[in-house]
């Protein structure tokens, strides 16, 4: 075995062999991670970093039960789903048991992007329509069809990058959106905007195939939709002949604690037509899934075109998926999300009383956002301050991220084994950073050209900021 490369050597080799658009975290001083365990990551020097954002390692980095399941199955068999195998149907049965009854048919794929792309195909085949309504600031994946429905991405190229078959609805943000916490019914008001988009589309002879939304927007700034929003949107979409796609790629599998799926926060009377999932499903193993109704699945199959995915639903992936479900249950990770998440919010609320920089704290379970502001009355985004905090935390070996339309929202999405001690550690560090710096000092100390975050939340110093917006109606 060859000697490990130094950081400098790796950077040199990346420049030579890796595409220039593939950025690294903290480009001025990137981190080389050699191992990880639980909620911690370790660099080549053995220094430990607290991971506050890795929602992929859902039950914890390198979980022994997940690793054991993968190795055990790999030693016996790994093949495709055209052969009968217990793991595929056993996992499908376990997974659909966590969902409302009508969501009963699975398509196994390999990534969140694949899942969302397939969901669009299902919706378009079932509805016979093509257009899609998405939310402003949404991110749904990196393949061409999903860049088209991800304003978080395509707006970097300017307004002209929006396709004519894509319609952008306002993000249901009750803190800095058009309908705020003082509105008597923000959910209905935001849904009315979707209704108006449908009406305008029809006037232009366009038909809506689907409305797609992350059940809670992450890249959009940790946005939790107001009560009743999804119900009313689903009503309008169904009237238009379309379907409702709930993207749970970042926020599913018990992260909210109260429920297994984040869309369930909207109430028992809301059931999406299609649910997509990825990231946490395999605890880092590349697998994902689309779950839909029997009616939609049969319409998709009526084309006569076979759907086949070489790796989707293979025995190893399904063994890993089953192990993840087992760990969530055995270790009461949903309960942990409630206990630790509530404690984290309590600590942050104490800091809000202490620091005017903190404008809003929002979250459910281990999905929490801290909206930083220069002025609480005006709610002016404190972008430079947020980025400064992220870099200072990195120096303290704490990995947090900032995102949202103004890149001013600190995002907590840690592994589900995150503890109260971890929560106190990071909040204490944030307190010290804010206390030590006033706004002018923060701005002066910010790394040059630090700007737009990647979809994982870390900032890259190499990507230009685009402030171009589009009309959302």
Short mmCIF file of N, CA, C and O in Angstrom, two decimals, residues 53-184:
data_model
loop_
_atom_site.label_atom_id
_atom_site.label_comp_id
_atom_site.label_asym_id
_atom_site.label_seq_id
_atom_site.Cartn_x
_atom_site.Cartn_y
_atom_site.Cartn_z
N UNK A 53 -23.56 18.90 10.46
CA UNK A 53 -24.33 19.09 9.23
C UNK A 53 -24.46 17.84 8.37
O UNK A 53 -25.13 17.88 7.35
N UNK A 54 -23.87 16.72 8.76
CA UNK A 54 -23.83 15.57 7.85
C UNK A 54 -25.09 14.73 7.97
O UNK A 54 -25.11 13.71 8.65
N UNK A 55 -26.14 15.14 7.26
CA UNK A 55 -27.40 14.40 7.29
C UNK A 55 -27.33 13.13 6.45
O UNK A 55 -28.30 12.37 6.40
N UNK A 56 -26.22 12.88 5.77
CA UNK A 56 -26.06 11.63 5.03
C UNK A 56 -25.72 10.49 5.98
O UNK A 56 -26.31 9.41 5.90
N UNK A 57 -24.78 10.73 6.89
CA UNK A 57 -24.44 9.72 7.91
C UNK A 57 -25.52 9.75 8.99
O UNK A 57 -25.29 10.11 10.14
N UNK A 58 -26.70 9.33 8.63
CA UNK A 58 -27.91 9.58 9.40
C UNK A 58 -27.85 8.98 10.80
O UNK A 58 -28.15 9.65 11.79
N UNK A 59 -27.45 7.72 10.91
CA UNK A 59 -27.40 7.07 12.22
C UNK A 59 -25.99 7.13 12.81
O UNK A 59 -25.71 6.49 13.84
N UNK A 60 -25.11 7.90 12.18
CA UNK A 60 -23.75 8.07 12.66
C UNK A 60 -22.75 7.51 11.67
O UNK A 60 -22.98 6.47 11.05
N UNK A 61 -21.64 8.21 11.52
CA UNK A 61 -20.58 7.74 10.63
C UNK A 61 -20.13 6.34 11.04
O UNK A 61 -19.98 6.03 12.22
N UNK A 62 -19.89 5.50 10.05
CA UNK A 62 -19.28 4.17 10.25
C UNK A 62 -20.02 3.35 11.30
O UNK A 62 -19.40 2.67 12.12
N UNK A 63 -21.33 3.40 11.28
CA UNK A 63 -22.09 2.66 12.30
C UNK A 63 -21.81 1.16 12.17
O UNK A 63 -21.94 0.58 11.07
N UNK A 64 -21.43 0.50 13.26
CA UNK A 64 -21.02 -0.91 13.16
C UNK A 64 -22.11 -1.84 12.66
O UNK A 64 -21.82 -2.81 11.94
N UNK A 65 -23.38 -1.57 13.01
CA UNK A 65 -24.45 -2.45 12.56
C UNK A 65 -24.68 -2.32 11.05
O UNK A 65 -24.96 -3.31 10.37
N UNK A 66 -24.56 -1.11 10.54
CA UNK A 66 -24.73 -0.89 9.10
C UNK A 66 -23.56 -1.52 8.35
O UNK A 66 -23.74 -2.20 7.32
N UNK A 67 -22.36 -1.32 8.86
CA UNK A 67 -21.17 -1.90 8.23
C UNK A 67 -21.24 -3.42 8.23
O UNK A 67 -20.92 -4.08 7.22
N UNK A 68 -21.65 -3.98 9.35
CA UNK A 68 -21.76 -5.43 9.47
C UNK A 68 -22.75 -5.99 8.46
O UNK A 68 -22.48 -7.03 7.81
N UNK A 69 -23.90 -5.33 8.30
CA UNK A 69 -24.92 -5.80 7.36
C UNK A 69 -24.39 -5.76 5.93
O UNK A 69 -24.65 -6.68 5.13
N UNK A 70 -23.66 -4.71 5.59
CA UNK A 70 -23.10 -4.57 4.24
C UNK A 70 -22.09 -5.67 3.94
O UNK A 70 -22.16 -6.32 2.89
N UNK A 71 -21.17 -5.89 4.86
CA UNK A 71 -20.12 -6.89 4.66
C UNK A 71 -20.72 -8.29 4.58
O UNK A 71 -20.37 -9.10 3.70
N UNK A 72 -21.64 -8.59 5.47
CA UNK A 72 -22.26 -9.92 5.52
C UNK A 72 -22.95 -10.25 4.20
O UNK A 72 -22.79 -11.36 3.66
N UNK A 73 -23.70 -9.30 3.64
CA UNK A 73 -24.40 -9.55 2.39
C UNK A 73 -23.43 -9.56 1.21
O UNK A 73 -23.55 -10.38 0.29
N UNK A 74 -22.44 -8.69 1.22
CA UNK A 74 -21.46 -8.63 0.13
C UNK A 74 -20.68 -9.94 0.01
O UNK A 74 -20.32 -10.37 -1.08
N UNK A 75 -20.47 -10.59 1.13
CA UNK A 75 -19.73 -11.86 1.13
C UNK A 75 -20.54 -13.00 0.50
O UNK A 75 -19.98 -14.01 0.07
N UNK A 76 -21.86 -12.82 0.43
CA UNK A 76 -22.73 -13.89 -0.06
C UNK A 76 -23.18 -13.65 -1.50
O UNK A 76 -23.06 -14.52 -2.37
N UNK A 77 -23.72 -12.44 -1.76
CA UNK A 77 -24.30 -12.17 -3.07
C UNK A 77 -24.56 -10.68 -3.25
O UNK A 77 -25.04 -10.01 -2.34
N UNK A 78 -24.27 -10.18 -4.43
CA UNK A 78 -24.78 -8.88 -4.85
C UNK A 78 -25.08 -8.97 -6.33
O UNK A 78 -24.20 -9.29 -7.14
N UNK A 79 -26.33 -8.73 -6.67
CA UNK A 79 -26.75 -8.83 -8.07
C UNK A 79 -27.90 -7.86 -8.29
O UNK A 79 -28.22 -7.07 -7.41
N UNK A 80 -28.51 -7.91 -9.45
CA UNK A 80 -29.57 -6.94 -9.75
C UNK A 80 -30.94 -7.49 -9.41
O UNK A 80 -31.11 -8.67 -9.08
N UNK A 81 -31.94 -6.63 -9.50
CA UNK A 81 -33.29 -6.95 -9.03
C UNK A 81 -34.09 -7.80 -9.99
O UNK A 81 -35.26 -8.11 -9.73
N UNK A 82 -33.49 -8.23 -11.11
CA UNK A 82 -34.21 -9.14 -12.01
C UNK A 82 -34.24 -10.57 -11.46
O UNK A 82 -35.00 -11.41 -11.94
N UNK A 83 -33.38 -10.85 -10.49
CA UNK A 83 -33.44 -12.12 -9.78
C UNK A 83 -34.25 -11.93 -8.51
O UNK A 83 -34.20 -10.88 -7.88
N UNK A 84 -34.98 -12.96 -8.13
CA UNK A 84 -35.73 -12.89 -6.88
C UNK A 84 -34.77 -12.90 -5.70
O UNK A 84 -33.80 -13.65 -5.68
N UNK A 85 -35.07 -12.05 -4.73
CA UNK A 85 -34.24 -12.02 -3.53
C UNK A 85 -35.07 -11.49 -2.37
O UNK A 85 -35.88 -10.57 -2.52
N UNK A 86 -34.85 -12.07 -1.18
CA UNK A 86 -35.62 -11.67 0.00
C UNK A 86 -35.46 -10.18 0.33
O UNK A 86 -36.42 -9.50 0.69
N UNK A 87 -34.22 -9.70 0.26
CA UNK A 87 -33.93 -8.36 0.78
C UNK A 87 -34.77 -7.28 0.12
O UNK A 87 -35.20 -6.32 0.77
N UNK A 88 -34.98 -7.41 -1.18
CA UNK A 88 -35.72 -6.37 -1.92
C UNK A 88 -37.14 -6.22 -1.38
O UNK A 88 -37.57 -5.12 -1.03
N UNK A 89 -37.86 -7.32 -1.30
CA UNK A 89 -39.26 -7.23 -0.87
C UNK A 89 -39.38 -7.00 0.63
O UNK A 89 -40.32 -6.33 1.10
N UNK A 90 -38.43 -7.54 1.40
CA UNK A 90 -38.47 -7.29 2.83
C UNK A 90 -38.24 -5.81 3.14
O UNK A 90 -38.90 -5.23 4.01
N UNK A 91 -37.29 -5.21 2.41
CA UNK A 91 -37.05 -3.79 2.65
C UNK A 91 -38.23 -2.95 2.17
O UNK A 91 -38.64 -2.00 2.86
N UNK A 92 -38.78 -3.27 1.02
CA UNK A 92 -39.95 -2.53 0.52
C UNK A 92 -41.10 -2.59 1.52
O UNK A 92 -41.79 -1.60 1.77
N UNK A 93 -41.30 -3.77 2.10
CA UNK A 93 -42.37 -3.94 3.10
C UNK A 93 -42.10 -3.09 4.33
O UNK A 93 -43.00 -2.41 4.85
N UNK A 94 -40.87 -3.12 4.84
CA UNK A 94 -40.51 -2.33 6.02
C UNK A 94 -40.62 -0.83 5.75
O UNK A 94 -41.09 -0.05 6.60
N UNK A 95 -40.16 -0.41 4.58
CA UNK A 95 -40.15 1.01 4.25
C UNK A 95 -41.56 1.55 4.09
O UNK A 95 -41.91 2.60 4.65
N UNK A 96 -42.40 0.85 3.34
CA UNK A 96 -43.76 1.34 3.10
C UNK A 96 -44.61 1.29 4.38
O UNK A 96 -45.59 2.03 4.50
N UNK A 97 -44.22 0.47 5.34
CA UNK A 97 -44.95 0.42 6.61
C UNK A 97 -44.80 1.72 7.39
O UNK A 97 -45.61 2.01 8.27
N UNK A 98 -43.80 2.52 7.07
CA UNK A 98 -43.60 3.81 7.74
C UNK A 98 -44.42 4.92 7.10
O UNK A 98 -44.47 6.03 7.63
N UNK A 99 -45.05 4.62 5.97
CA UNK A 99 -45.76 5.63 5.18
C UNK A 99 -47.27 5.42 5.23
O UNK A 99 -47.74 4.34 5.60
N UNK A 100 -48.05 6.44 4.85
CA UNK A 100 -49.49 6.25 4.73
C UNK A 100 -49.80 5.09 3.77
O UNK A 100 -49.05 4.82 2.84
N UNK A 101 -50.92 4.43 4.00
CA UNK A 101 -51.24 3.16 3.33
C UNK A 101 -51.21 3.25 1.80
O UNK A 101 -50.76 2.31 1.13
N UNK A 102 -51.67 4.35 1.23
CA UNK A 102 -51.76 4.41 -0.24
C UNK A 102 -50.39 4.51 -0.91
O UNK A 102 -50.26 4.22 -2.10
N UNK A 103 -49.36 4.88 -0.16
CA UNK A 103 -48.00 4.92 -0.71
C UNK A 103 -47.38 3.55 -0.53
O UNK A 103 -46.78 3.24 0.49
N UNK A 104 -47.54 2.71 -1.54
CA UNK A 104 -47.24 1.29 -1.36
C UNK A 104 -46.32 0.69 -2.42
O UNK A 104 -45.93 -0.48 -2.29
N UNK A 105 -45.96 1.44 -3.45
CA UNK A 105 -45.16 0.89 -4.54
C UNK A 105 -43.80 1.59 -4.59
O UNK A 105 -43.73 2.82 -4.61
N UNK A 106 -42.73 0.79 -4.61
CA UNK A 106 -41.36 1.32 -4.55
C UNK A 106 -40.62 1.16 -5.87
O UNK A 106 -40.77 0.14 -6.57
N UNK A 107 -39.79 2.14 -6.17
CA UNK A 107 -38.78 2.04 -7.22
C UNK A 107 -37.45 2.38 -6.56
O UNK A 107 -37.27 3.49 -6.06
N UNK A 108 -36.52 1.43 -6.58
CA UNK A 108 -35.24 1.67 -5.92
C UNK A 108 -34.21 2.16 -6.93
O UNK A 108 -34.05 1.58 -8.01
N UNK A 109 -33.54 3.23 -6.55
CA UNK A 109 -32.51 3.84 -7.40
C UNK A 109 -31.28 4.14 -6.54
O UNK A 109 -31.13 3.56 -5.47
N UNK A 110 -30.39 5.02 -7.01
CA UNK A 110 -29.08 5.14 -6.36
C UNK A 110 -28.76 6.49 -5.74
O UNK A 110 -27.77 6.60 -5.03
N UNK A 111 -29.55 7.50 -6.00
CA UNK A 111 -29.27 8.83 -5.44
C UNK A 111 -30.54 9.63 -5.38
O UNK A 111 -31.53 9.31 -6.06
N UNK A 112 -30.50 10.70 -4.59
CA UNK A 112 -31.65 11.59 -4.53
C UNK A 112 -31.97 12.19 -5.88
O UNK A 112 -33.14 12.39 -6.23
N UNK A 113 -30.94 12.49 -6.65
CA UNK A 113 -31.16 13.05 -7.99
C UNK A 113 -31.90 12.05 -8.88
O UNK A 113 -32.85 12.41 -9.59
N UNK A 114 -31.47 10.79 -8.85
CA UNK A 114 -32.17 9.77 -9.63
C UNK A 114 -33.62 9.63 -9.17
O UNK A 114 -34.53 9.46 -10.00
N UNK A 115 -33.83 9.69 -7.88
CA UNK A 115 -35.19 9.54 -7.35
C UNK A 115 -36.09 10.67 -7.84
O UNK A 115 -37.21 10.43 -8.30
N UNK A 116 -35.61 11.90 -7.77
CA UNK A 116 -36.43 13.04 -8.19
C UNK A 116 -36.65 13.05 -9.70
O UNK A 116 -37.71 13.43 -10.19
N UNK A 117 -35.63 12.63 -10.46
CA UNK A 117 -35.80 12.54 -11.91
C UNK A 117 -36.86 11.51 -12.26
O UNK A 117 -37.72 11.75 -13.11
N UNK A 118 -36.83 10.37 -11.60
CA UNK A 118 -37.84 9.34 -11.84
C UNK A 118 -39.22 9.82 -11.41
O UNK A 118 -40.23 9.55 -12.08
N UNK A 119 -39.29 10.56 -10.31
CA UNK A 119 -40.58 11.09 -9.85
C UNK A 119 -41.21 11.99 -10.91
O UNK A 119 -42.42 11.96 -11.12
N UNK A 120 -40.39 12.79 -11.57
CA UNK A 120 -40.92 13.64 -12.65
C UNK A 120 -41.46 12.79 -13.80
O UNK A 120 -42.51 13.10 -14.37
N UNK A 121 -40.76 11.71 -14.13
CA UNK A 121 -41.24 10.82 -15.18
C UNK A 121 -42.59 10.21 -14.80
O UNK A 121 -43.51 10.14 -15.63
N UNK A 122 -42.70 9.75 -13.57
CA UNK A 122 -43.96 9.17 -13.10
C UNK A 122 -45.09 10.19 -13.19
O UNK A 122 -46.19 9.89 -13.67
N UNK A 123 -44.82 11.40 -12.73
CA UNK A 123 -45.85 12.44 -12.71
C UNK A 123 -46.29 12.81 -14.12
O UNK A 123 -47.49 12.98 -14.38
N UNK A 124 -45.34 12.93 -15.01
CA UNK A 124 -45.68 13.32 -16.38
C UNK A 124 -46.43 12.22 -17.11
O UNK A 124 -47.37 12.50 -17.88
N UNK A 125 -46.05 10.99 -16.88
CA UNK A 125 -46.77 9.88 -17.52
C UNK A 125 -48.19 9.78 -16.97
O UNK A 125 -49.15 9.62 -17.73
N UNK A 126 -48.34 9.87 -15.67
CA UNK A 126 -49.67 9.72 -15.06
C UNK A 126 -50.60 10.86 -15.46
O UNK A 126 -51.77 10.64 -15.78
N UNK A 127 -50.08 12.09 -15.43
CA UNK A 127 -50.94 13.26 -15.68
C UNK A 127 -51.14 13.54 -17.16
O UNK A 127 -52.14 14.15 -17.54
N UNK A 128 -50.19 13.14 -17.98
CA UNK A 128 -50.24 13.51 -19.39
C UNK A 128 -49.82 14.94 -19.63
O UNK A 128 -49.92 15.45 -20.75
N UNK A 129 -49.34 15.60 -18.59
CA UNK A 129 -48.89 16.99 -18.68
C UNK A 129 -47.37 17.04 -18.54
O UNK A 129 -46.72 16.01 -18.30
N UNK A 130 -46.82 18.24 -18.67
CA UNK A 130 -45.35 18.36 -18.63
C UNK A 130 -44.83 19.39 -17.64
O UNK A 130 -43.77 19.21 -17.04
N UNK A 131 -45.54 20.49 -17.44
CA UNK A 131 -45.02 21.59 -16.63
C UNK A 131 -44.92 21.23 -15.15
O UNK A 131 -45.65 20.38 -14.65
N UNK A 132 -43.99 21.91 -14.48
CA UNK A 132 -43.74 21.65 -13.07
C UNK A 132 -43.73 22.96 -12.29
O UNK A 132 -43.15 23.96 -12.74
N UNK A 133 -44.37 22.95 -11.13
CA UNK A 133 -44.28 24.08 -10.19
C UNK A 133 -43.28 23.71 -9.11
O UNK A 133 -43.38 22.64 -8.49
N UNK A 134 -42.32 24.58 -8.89
CA UNK A 134 -41.31 24.37 -7.86
C UNK A 134 -41.27 25.61 -6.96
O UNK A 134 -41.88 26.63 -7.27
N UNK A 135 -40.58 25.51 -5.84
CA UNK A 135 -40.48 26.63 -4.92
C UNK A 135 -39.21 27.44 -5.17
O UNK A 135 -38.17 26.89 -5.54
N UNK A 136 -39.29 28.73 -4.94
CA UNK A 136 -38.10 29.56 -5.02
C UNK A 136 -37.07 29.06 -4.02
O UNK A 136 -37.42 28.62 -2.91
N UNK A 137 -35.82 29.10 -4.41
CA UNK A 137 -34.67 28.67 -3.61
C UNK A 137 -34.58 27.15 -3.47
O UNK A 137 -33.73 26.65 -2.72
N UNK A 138 -35.42 26.40 -4.18
CA UNK A 138 -35.41 24.94 -4.05
C UNK A 138 -34.18 24.33 -4.70
O UNK A 138 -33.64 24.85 -5.69
N UNK A 139 -33.75 23.20 -4.14
CA UNK A 139 -32.71 22.38 -4.75
C UNK A 139 -33.17 20.93 -4.73
O UNK A 139 -33.47 20.38 -3.66
N UNK A 140 -33.22 20.29 -5.92
CA UNK A 140 -33.72 18.93 -6.01
C UNK A 140 -32.74 17.94 -6.63
O UNK A 140 -33.06 16.75 -6.73
N UNK A 141 -31.56 18.40 -7.06
CA UNK A 141 -30.60 17.46 -7.61
C UNK A 141 -29.77 18.03 -8.73
O UNK A 141 -30.02 19.13 -9.21
N UNK A 142 -28.79 17.24 -9.19
CA UNK A 142 -27.78 17.78 -10.09
C UNK A 142 -27.94 17.36 -11.55
O UNK A 142 -27.22 17.85 -12.42
N UNK A 143 -28.88 16.44 -11.86
CA UNK A 143 -29.05 16.06 -13.27
C UNK A 143 -29.84 17.16 -13.99
O UNK A 143 -30.49 18.00 -13.36
N UNK A 144 -29.80 17.14 -15.32
CA UNK A 144 -30.36 18.24 -16.11
C UNK A 144 -31.82 18.53 -15.77
O UNK A 144 -32.21 19.69 -15.59
N UNK A 145 -32.64 17.49 -15.66
CA UNK A 145 -34.07 17.70 -15.38
C UNK A 145 -34.29 18.38 -14.04
O UNK A 145 -35.29 19.10 -13.86
N UNK A 146 -33.36 18.18 -13.10
CA UNK A 146 -33.54 18.73 -11.75
C UNK A 146 -32.90 20.09 -11.58
O UNK A 146 -33.37 20.91 -10.79
N UNK A 147 -31.84 20.36 -12.31
CA UNK A 147 -31.33 21.74 -12.35
C UNK A 147 -32.44 22.65 -12.86
O UNK A 147 -32.63 23.77 -12.37
N UNK A 148 -33.22 22.16 -13.83
CA UNK A 148 -34.32 22.94 -14.39
C UNK A 148 -35.36 23.32 -13.34
O UNK A 148 -36.01 24.36 -13.47
N UNK A 149 -35.54 22.48 -12.31
CA UNK A 149 -36.56 22.78 -11.29
C UNK A 149 -35.92 23.24 -9.97
O UNK A 149 -36.58 23.23 -8.94
N UNK A 150 -34.66 23.65 -10.03
CA UNK A 150 -33.94 24.07 -8.83
C UNK A 150 -33.47 25.51 -8.96
O UNK A 150 -32.34 25.77 -9.41
N UNK A 151 -34.30 26.49 -8.57
CA UNK A 151 -33.87 27.89 -8.65
C UNK A 151 -32.59 28.16 -7.89
O UNK A 151 -31.82 29.05 -8.26
N UNK A 152 -32.33 27.41 -6.83
CA UNK A 152 -31.09 27.54 -6.06
C UNK A 152 -29.88 27.40 -6.96
O UNK A 152 -28.84 28.01 -6.72
N UNK A 153 -30.03 26.61 -8.03
CA UNK A 153 -28.94 26.38 -8.97
C UNK A 153 -29.07 27.24 -10.23
O UNK A 153 -28.15 27.96 -10.60
N UNK A 154 -30.22 27.15 -10.91
CA UNK A 154 -30.27 27.76 -12.23
C UNK A 154 -30.22 29.28 -12.19
O UNK A 154 -29.81 29.93 -13.16
N UNK A 155 -30.60 29.89 -11.06
CA UNK A 155 -30.53 31.34 -10.98
C UNK A 155 -29.09 31.86 -10.97
O UNK A 155 -28.86 33.04 -11.22
N UNK A 156 -28.14 30.99 -10.70
CA UNK A 156 -26.74 31.39 -10.79
C UNK A 156 -26.37 31.76 -12.23
O UNK A 156 -25.40 32.48 -12.47
N UNK A 157 -27.17 31.26 -13.18
CA UNK A 157 -26.92 31.54 -14.59
C UNK A 157 -27.75 32.71 -15.10
O UNK A 157 -27.60 33.11 -16.26
N UNK A 158 -28.62 33.25 -14.26
CA UNK A 158 -29.44 34.39 -14.66
C UNK A 158 -30.88 34.01 -14.95
O UNK A 158 -31.22 32.83 -15.09
N UNK A 159 -31.73 35.01 -15.04
CA UNK A 159 -33.17 34.81 -15.23
C UNK A 159 -33.49 34.00 -16.47
O UNK A 159 -34.44 33.21 -16.50
N UNK A 160 -32.70 34.18 -17.52
CA UNK A 160 -32.97 33.50 -18.78
C UNK A 160 -32.80 31.99 -18.68
O UNK A 160 -33.23 31.24 -19.58
N UNK A 161 -32.19 31.50 -17.60
CA UNK A 161 -31.98 30.06 -17.44
C UNK A 161 -33.27 29.33 -17.07
O UNK A 161 -33.33 28.11 -17.17
N UNK A 162 -34.29 30.04 -16.63
CA UNK A 162 -35.55 29.39 -16.27
C UNK A 162 -36.28 28.94 -17.54
O UNK A 162 -36.55 29.73 -18.43
N UNK A 163 -36.62 27.66 -17.58
CA UNK A 163 -37.33 27.12 -18.73
C UNK A 163 -38.80 27.54 -18.70
O UNK A 163 -39.39 27.74 -17.63
N UNK A 164 -39.43 27.58 -19.86
CA UNK A 164 -40.81 28.04 -19.94
C UNK A 164 -41.79 27.09 -19.28
O UNK A 164 -42.90 27.49 -18.89
N UNK A 165 -41.41 25.84 -19.12
CA UNK A 165 -42.30 24.86 -18.50
C UNK A 165 -42.10 24.76 -16.99
O UNK A 165 -42.68 23.89 -16.33
N UNK A 166 -41.27 25.64 -16.45
CA UNK A 166 -41.04 25.67 -15.01
C UNK A 166 -41.70 26.91 -14.43
O UNK A 166 -41.52 28.02 -14.94
N UNK A 167 -42.45 26.73 -13.36
CA UNK A 167 -43.15 27.84 -12.71
C UNK A 167 -42.68 27.88 -11.25
O UNK A 167 -42.70 26.86 -10.56
N UNK A 168 -42.27 29.06 -10.81
CA UNK A 168 -41.65 29.20 -9.50
C UNK A 168 -42.61 29.89 -8.52
O UNK A 168 -42.99 31.04 -8.72
N UNK A 169 -42.97 29.17 -7.48
CA UNK A 169 -43.84 29.72 -6.43
C UNK A 169 -42.97 30.24 -5.28
O UNK A 169 -41.86 29.76 -5.06
N UNK A 170 -43.46 31.23 -4.55
CA UNK A 170 -42.69 31.75 -3.42
C UNK A 170 -42.44 30.68 -2.36
O UNK A 170 -43.31 29.85 -2.08
N UNK A 171 -41.27 30.71 -1.78
CA UNK A 171 -40.99 29.83 -0.66
C UNK A 171 -41.91 30.20 0.51
O UNK A 171 -42.06 31.38 0.83
N UNK A 172 -42.53 29.23 1.17
CA UNK A 172 -43.47 29.53 2.27
C UNK A 172 -42.73 29.91 3.56
O UNK A 172 -42.85 29.23 4.59
N UNK A 173 -41.99 30.98 3.48
CA UNK A 173 -41.13 31.46 4.57
C UNK A 173 -41.90 32.50 5.39
O UNK A 173 -42.15 33.61 4.91
N UNK A 174 -42.25 32.14 6.62
CA UNK A 174 -43.05 33.06 7.44
C UNK A 174 -42.19 34.04 8.24
O UNK A 174 -42.74 34.84 9.00
N UNK A 175 -40.88 33.99 8.05
CA UNK A 175 -40.03 34.96 8.74
C UNK A 175 -39.66 36.12 7.83
O UNK A 175 -39.76 37.28 8.23
N UNK A 176 -39.22 35.84 6.59
CA UNK A 176 -38.87 36.94 5.72
C UNK A 176 -39.55 36.85 4.35
O UNK A 176 -39.16 37.54 3.40
N UNK A 177 -40.57 36.00 4.24
CA UNK A 177 -41.32 35.90 3.00
C UNK A 177 -42.43 36.94 2.91
O UNK A 177 -42.55 37.83 3.76
N UNK A 178 -43.28 36.82 1.90
CA UNK A 178 -44.33 37.83 1.67
C UNK A 178 -45.46 37.72 2.69
O UNK A 178 -46.15 38.70 2.98
N UNK A 179 -45.70 36.52 3.23
CA UNK A 179 -46.70 36.33 4.28
C UNK A 179 -45.96 35.84 5.52
O UNK A 179 -45.36 34.75 5.52
N UNK A 180 -46.03 36.63 6.58
CA UNK A 180 -45.18 36.35 7.74
C UNK A 180 -45.99 35.85 8.93
O UNK A 180 -47.18 35.56 8.82
N UNK A 181 -45.31 35.77 10.08
CA UNK A 181 -45.93 35.14 11.25
C UNK A 181 -47.15 35.90 11.76
O UNK A 181 -47.98 35.34 12.48
N UNK A 182 -47.28 37.18 11.38
CA UNK A 182 -48.44 37.96 11.82
C UNK A 182 -49.63 37.80 10.88
O UNK A 182 -50.71 38.35 11.14
N UNK A 183 -49.47 37.06 9.79
CA UNK A 183 -50.58 36.83 8.87
C UNK A 183 -51.56 35.83 9.50
O UNK A 183 -51.13 34.85 10.12
N UNK A 184 -52.86 36.05 9.37
CA UNK A 184 -53.84 35.16 10.01
C UNK A 184 -53.80 33.72 9.50
O UNK A 184 -54.11 32.79 10.24
#
